Amino acid sequence: MVFNVLGALYEAAELRRNELRAYLDSKLDALPDAYEYWFCHEGGDDSLSTAALAAASGVSELSGLRLTAINTEVISDSDEIIEGSLLDVLKPHAGLKDRVRNLKAICEFRNSINAVNELKPDLLLMNGSLMGTVLRPVKYDGILGTDVKTWIRKNCLKKITNSTDELSIHSRSFDGILRDTFRSYKPVVYLEGIEGLISIWKLLRKTKDIIAVSRRSTMSDIFEDMPDITVFNDLTQGWAIPYPSTENSQT
């Protein structure tokens, strides 16, 4: 007797999908009054301007080092684009993936600040959860000694807080002195984490009209027994329209 394990798994998955879909449809038929979750916008719907943030990063090995490339764009509903890119060379170490993710977040927030200044959108759309970024512990916060963190806060934070909003990682200017003083890359990564929080703080000082929800969010403020994002994804649809590049013939 031959038992098709893969086929049985497909059948079980399809059955489960149909059960979840039926349950979701029943929830959509009985949506609660979510008026308190909406904000008021003065003027008609056509006057509401939006801008959306997108970013990507990549890491390639180069002679034992890691060449890191980050690109971020904020695109408005009037087709205006605020773009910024960053190239950096990092030495390989444990936790490099998390470090690059934080560097990308810094670039996203700084480019968003520039976009808010120039485009002045009513709403800024971001991919990911600001709350999750803020609540995520700063790398090596629980490992570095109090003396190291005190030195960093005393000698580095003021300069980073007062830095311009250009697309760069200002913590990198302290790379040499931190490595020479503490003989480790960890203080540099810790400072970059602090810079990420400072970048969020600066963005929120510019605007609080931000929609930033992770597609993996488990928050259920509206729907008690399932993540709100599950229902929102079913009610909304997104798409991207390619546009011609001015630098080459590709789209």
CSV table of C-alpha atoms in Angstrom, one decimal:
chain,number,residue,atom,x,y,z
A,1,MET,CA,0.0,0.0,0.0
A,2,VAL,CA,1.4,3.4,-1.0
A,3,PHE,CA,0.5,6.4,0.9
A,4,ASN,CA,0.9,9.8,-0.7
A,5,VAL,CA,2.2,11.9,2.2
A,6,LEU,CA,2.6,15.1,0.1
A,7,GLY,CA,-0.8,14.8,-1.4
A,8,ALA,CA,-2.4,14.3,2.1
A,9,LEU,CA,-0.6,17.4,3.4
A,10,TYR,CA,-1.9,19.4,0.5
A,11,GLU,CA,-5.4,18.2,1.2
A,12,ALA,CA,-5.1,19.0,4.9
A,13,ALA,CA,-3.7,22.5,4.1
A,14,GLU,CA,-6.6,23.2,1.7
A,15,LEU,CA,-9.2,22.1,4.2
A,16,ARG,CA,-7.6,24.3,6.9
A,17,ARG,CA,-7.4,27.2,4.4
A,18,ASN,CA,-11.1,26.9,3.6
A,19,GLU,CA,-12.0,26.8,7.3
A,20,LEU,CA,-10.0,29.9,8.0
A,21,ARG,CA,-11.5,31.7,5.0
A,22,ALA,CA,-15.0,30.8,6.0
A,23,TYR,CA,-14.3,32.1,9.5
A,24,LEU,CA,-12.8,35.3,8.2
A,25,ASP,CA,-15.8,35.9,5.9
A,26,SER,CA,-18.1,35.6,8.9
A,27,LYS,CA,-16.0,38.2,10.7
A,28,LEU,CA,-16.2,40.6,7.8
A,29,ASP,CA,-20.0,40.3,7.7
A,30,ALA,CA,-20.1,41.5,11.3
A,31,LEU,CA,-17.5,44.3,11.4
A,32,PRO,CA,-17.6,46.3,14.6
A,33,ASP,CA,-18.0,50.1,14.6
A,34,ALA,CA,-14.4,51.2,14.2
A,35,TYR,CA,-15.2,54.9,14.0
A,36,GLU,CA,-12.9,55.7,17.0
A,37,TYR,CA,-9.9,54.3,15.0
A,38,TRP,CA,-10.3,56.7,12.1
A,39,PHE,CA,-8.8,60.2,12.0
A,40,CYS,CA,-10.5,63.3,10.6
A,41,HIS,CA,-9.1,64.9,7.5
A,42,GLU,CA,-10.3,68.4,6.6
A,43,GLY,CA,-11.3,68.6,3.0
A,44,GLY,CA,-12.4,66.0,0.5
A,45,ASP,CA,-10.8,62.7,-0.2
A,46,ASP,CA,-9.0,64.0,-3.2
A,47,SER,CA,-7.1,66.5,-1.1
A,48,LEU,CA,-5.5,63.8,1.1
A,49,SER,CA,-1.9,63.5,0.0
A,50,THR,CA,0.1,60.4,0.7
A,51,ALA,CA,3.7,59.2,0.4
A,52,ALA,CA,5.0,55.7,0.8
A,53,LEU,CA,8.4,54.5,1.9
A,54,ALA,CA,10.3,51.6,0.3
A,55,ALA,CA,13.8,50.3,1.0
A,56,ALA,CA,16.1,47.4,0.2
A,57,SER,CA,19.5,46.3,1.3
A,58,GLY,CA,22.1,43.8,0.1
A,59,VAL,CA,25.4,42.4,1.3
A,60,SER,CA,28.2,40.9,-0.9
A,61,GLU,CA,31.5,39.5,0.1
A,62,LEU,CA,34.5,41.4,-1.1
A,63,SER,CA,38.1,40.3,-0.2
A,64,GLY,CA,36.9,39.0,3.2
A,65,LEU,CA,34.9,42.1,3.9
A,66,ARG,CA,31.1,42.7,3.5
A,67,LEU,CA,30.1,45.4,1.0
A,68,THR,CA,26.7,46.7,2.1
A,69,ALA,CA,24.3,48.6,-0.2
A,70,ILE,CA,21.1,50.3,1.0
A,71,ASN,CA,18.6,52.2,-1.1
A,72,THR,CA,15.5,53.9,0.1
A,73,GLU,CA,12.8,55.8,-1.7
A,74,VAL,CA,9.7,57.8,-0.6
A,75,ILE,CA,7.2,58.0,-3.5
A,76,SER,CA,4.3,60.5,-3.3
A,77,ASP,CA,0.9,60.1,-4.9
A,78,SER,CA,1.9,62.9,-7.3
A,79,ASP,CA,4.9,60.7,-8.5
A,80,GLU,CA,7.5,62.8,-6.8
A,81,ILE,CA,10.4,60.7,-5.4
A,82,ILE,CA,12.9,61.4,-2.6
A,83,GLU,CA,15.7,58.8,-2.9
A,84,GLY,CA,18.9,58.1,-1.0
A,85,SER,CA,21.5,55.4,-1.2
A,86,LEU,CA,24.3,54.3,1.2
A,87,LEU,CA,27.4,52.1,0.5
A,88,ASP,CA,29.5,50.8,3.4
A,89,VAL,CA,32.2,48.2,4.0
A,90,LEU,CA,31.8,46.2,7.2
A,91,LYS,CA,34.0,43.5,8.7
A,92,PRO,CA,32.4,40.1,9.1
A,93,HIS,CA,31.2,39.4,12.7
A,94,ALA,CA,28.4,37.7,14.5
A,95,GLY,CA,25.0,39.4,14.2
A,96,LEU,CA,25.9,41.2,10.9
A,97,LYS,CA,22.4,40.6,9.5
A,98,ASP,CA,20.8,42.4,12.4
A,99,ARG,CA,23.3,45.2,12.1
A,100,VAL,CA,22.5,45.7,8.4
A,101,ARG,CA,18.8,45.7,9.3
A,102,ASN,CA,19.3,48.5,11.8
A,103,LEU,CA,21.4,50.5,9.3
A,104,LYS,CA,18.6,50.2,6.7
A,105,ALA,CA,16.1,51.4,9.3
A,106,ILE,CA,18.3,54.5,10.0
A,107,CYS,CA,18.4,55.3,6.3
A,108,GLU,CA,14.6,54.8,6.1
A,109,PHE,CA,13.9,57.2,8.9
A,110,ARG,CA,16.3,59.8,7.7
A,111,ASN,CA,15.0,59.7,4.1
A,112,SER,CA,11.5,59.9,5.5
A,113,ILE,CA,12.4,63.1,7.4
A,114,ASN,CA,13.7,64.6,4.2
A,115,ALA,CA,10.5,63.5,2.4
A,116,VAL,CA,8.2,65.0,5.0
A,117,ASN,CA,10.1,68.3,4.7
A,118,GLU,CA,10.0,68.4,0.9
A,119,LEU,CA,6.7,66.6,0.0
A,120,LYS,CA,4.7,67.5,3.2
A,121,PRO,CA,2.3,64.5,2.8
A,122,ASP,CA,-0.8,64.2,5.0
A,123,LEU,CA,0.0,60.6,5.6
A,124,LEU,CA,3.3,58.7,5.4
A,125,LEU,CA,3.0,55.0,4.8
A,126,MET,CA,5.8,52.7,6.0
A,127,ASN,CA,6.4,49.0,5.7
A,128,GLY,CA,6.9,47.6,9.2
A,129,SER,CA,6.0,48.4,12.7
A,130,LEU,CA,7.4,51.5,14.4
A,131,MET,CA,6.4,50.1,17.8
A,132,GLY,CA,8.3,46.9,17.1
A,133,THR,CA,11.4,48.9,16.2
A,134,VAL,CA,11.2,51.0,19.3
A,135,LEU,CA,10.6,48.1,21.6
A,136,ARG,CA,13.3,45.9,20.1
A,137,PRO,CA,16.3,46.0,22.5
A,138,VAL,CA,19.4,47.8,21.3
A,139,LYS,CA,22.0,45.4,20.3
A,140,TYR,CA,24.5,44.6,23.1
A,141,ASP,CA,22.7,46.8,25.6
A,142,GLY,CA,22.7,43.9,28.1
A,143,ILE,CA,26.3,42.9,27.3
A,144,LEU,CA,28.4,46.1,27.4
A,145,GLY,CA,29.4,47.4,30.8
A,146,THR,CA,28.0,50.5,32.4
A,147,ASP,CA,31.4,52.3,32.0
A,148,VAL,CA,31.3,51.6,28.2
A,149,LYS,CA,27.7,52.8,27.7
A,150,THR,CA,28.4,55.9,29.9
A,151,TRP,CA,31.4,56.8,27.8
A,152,ILE,CA,29.4,56.5,24.6
A,153,ARG,CA,26.5,58.6,25.9
A,154,LYS,CA,28.9,61.3,27.2
A,155,ASN,CA,31.1,61.5,24.1
A,156,CYS,CA,28.9,60.5,21.2
A,157,LEU,CA,25.2,61.1,21.6
A,158,LYS,CA,25.2,64.9,21.5
A,159,LYS,CA,27.0,64.9,18.2
A,160,ILE,CA,24.6,62.3,16.7
A,161,THR,CA,21.5,64.1,18.1
A,162,ASN,CA,22.6,67.4,16.6
A,163,SER,CA,23.7,65.9,13.3
A,164,THR,CA,22.0,66.8,10.0
A,165,ASP,CA,19.4,64.5,8.4
A,166,GLU,CA,21.5,63.6,5.4
A,167,LEU,CA,21.4,60.0,4.5
A,168,SER,CA,24.5,58.7,6.4
A,169,ILE,CA,25.3,56.7,9.5
A,170,HIS,CA,26.8,59.3,11.8
A,171,SER,CA,27.9,56.6,14.3
A,172,ARG,CA,30.5,55.5,11.8
A,173,SER,CA,32.5,58.7,12.6
A,174,PHE,CA,33.2,57.1,16.0
A,175,ASP,CA,34.2,53.7,14.6
A,176,GLY,CA,38.0,54.2,15.0
A,177,ILE,CA,38.0,55.7,18.5
A,178,LEU,CA,35.5,53.2,19.8
A,179,ARG,CA,37.5,50.2,18.4
A,180,ASP,CA,40.8,51.7,19.7
A,181,THR,CA,39.4,52.4,23.2
A,182,PHE,CA,37.4,49.2,23.8
A,183,ARG,CA,39.1,46.8,21.4
A,184,SER,CA,35.7,45.5,20.1
A,185,TYR,CA,33.2,46.2,17.4
A,186,LYS,CA,30.3,45.8,19.8
A,187,PRO,CA,30.3,49.5,21.1
A,188,VAL,CA,30.0,50.7,17.5
A,189,VAL,CA,27.0,48.4,16.9
A,190,TYR,CA,25.5,49.6,20.2
A,191,LEU,CA,25.9,53.2,19.2
A,192,GLU,CA,24.3,52.5,15.8
A,193,GLY,CA,21.3,51.1,17.7
A,194,ILE,CA,21.0,54.3,19.7
A,195,GLU,CA,21.2,56.3,16.4
A,196,GLY,CA,18.3,54.3,15.1
A,197,LEU,CA,16.2,55.4,18.1
A,198,ILE,CA,17.3,59.0,17.7
A,199,SER,CA,16.3,58.9,14.0
A,200,ILE,CA,12.8,57.6,15.0
A,201,TRP,CA,12.5,60.4,17.6
A,202,LYS,CA,13.5,63.0,15.0
A,203,LEU,CA,10.9,61.7,12.5
A,204,LEU,CA,8.1,61.7,15.1
A,205,ARG,CA,9.0,65.3,15.9
A,206,LYS,CA,8.3,66.1,12.3
A,207,THR,CA,5.0,64.2,11.9
A,208,LYS,CA,2.9,61.7,13.8
A,209,ASP,CA,0.6,61.1,10.7
A,210,ILE,CA,2.3,57.8,10.0
A,211,ILE,CA,0.8,54.4,9.2
A,212,ALA,CA,3.3,51.7,9.9
A,213,VAL,CA,2.0,48.2,10.6
A,214,SER,CA,3.9,45.0,10.2
A,215,ARG,CA,2.3,42.3,8.0
A,216,ARG,CA,3.3,39.9,10.8
A,217,SER,CA,1.6,42.0,13.5
A,218,THR,CA,-0.4,40.1,16.1
A,219,MET,CA,-2.1,43.1,17.6
A,220,SER,CA,-5.9,42.7,17.9
A,221,ASP,CA,-7.2,46.0,19.1
A,222,ILE,CA,-10.3,45.8,16.9
A,223,PHE,CA,-10.8,42.1,16.3
A,224,GLU,CA,-10.4,40.2,19.6
A,225,ASP,CA,-9.7,36.7,18.4
A,226,MET,CA,-7.6,37.3,15.3
A,227,PRO,CA,-4.9,39.8,14.3
A,228,ASP,CA,-6.3,43.0,12.9
A,229,ILE,CA,-3.9,42.9,10.0
A,230,THR,CA,-5.5,39.7,8.7
A,231,VAL,CA,-8.8,41.5,8.2
A,232,PHE,CA,-7.1,44.6,6.8
A,233,ASN,CA,-5.2,42.6,4.2
A,234,ASP,CA,-8.5,41.0,3.1
A,235,LEU,CA,-10.2,44.4,2.7
A,236,THR,CA,-7.4,46.2,0.9
A,237,GLN,CA,-5.3,45.7,-2.2
A,238,GLY,CA,-1.9,47.1,-3.1
A,239,TRP,CA,0.1,47.2,-6.3
A,240,ALA,CA,3.1,48.7,-7.8
A,241,ILE,CA,3.4,50.4,-11.2
A,242,PRO,CA,6.8,50.3,-13.0
A,243,TYR,CA,8.2,53.6,-14.1
A,244,PRO,CA,10.9,54.3,-16.7
A,245,SER,CA,14.4,54.9,-15.3
A,246,THR,CA,16.0,58.1,-16.5
A,247,GLU,CA,19.5,56.6,-16.2
A,248,ASN,CA,19.1,53.7,-18.6
A,249,SER,CA,16.7,51.9,-20.8
A,250,GLN,CA,15.5,49.5,-18.1
A,251,THR,CA,12.2,49.9,-16.2
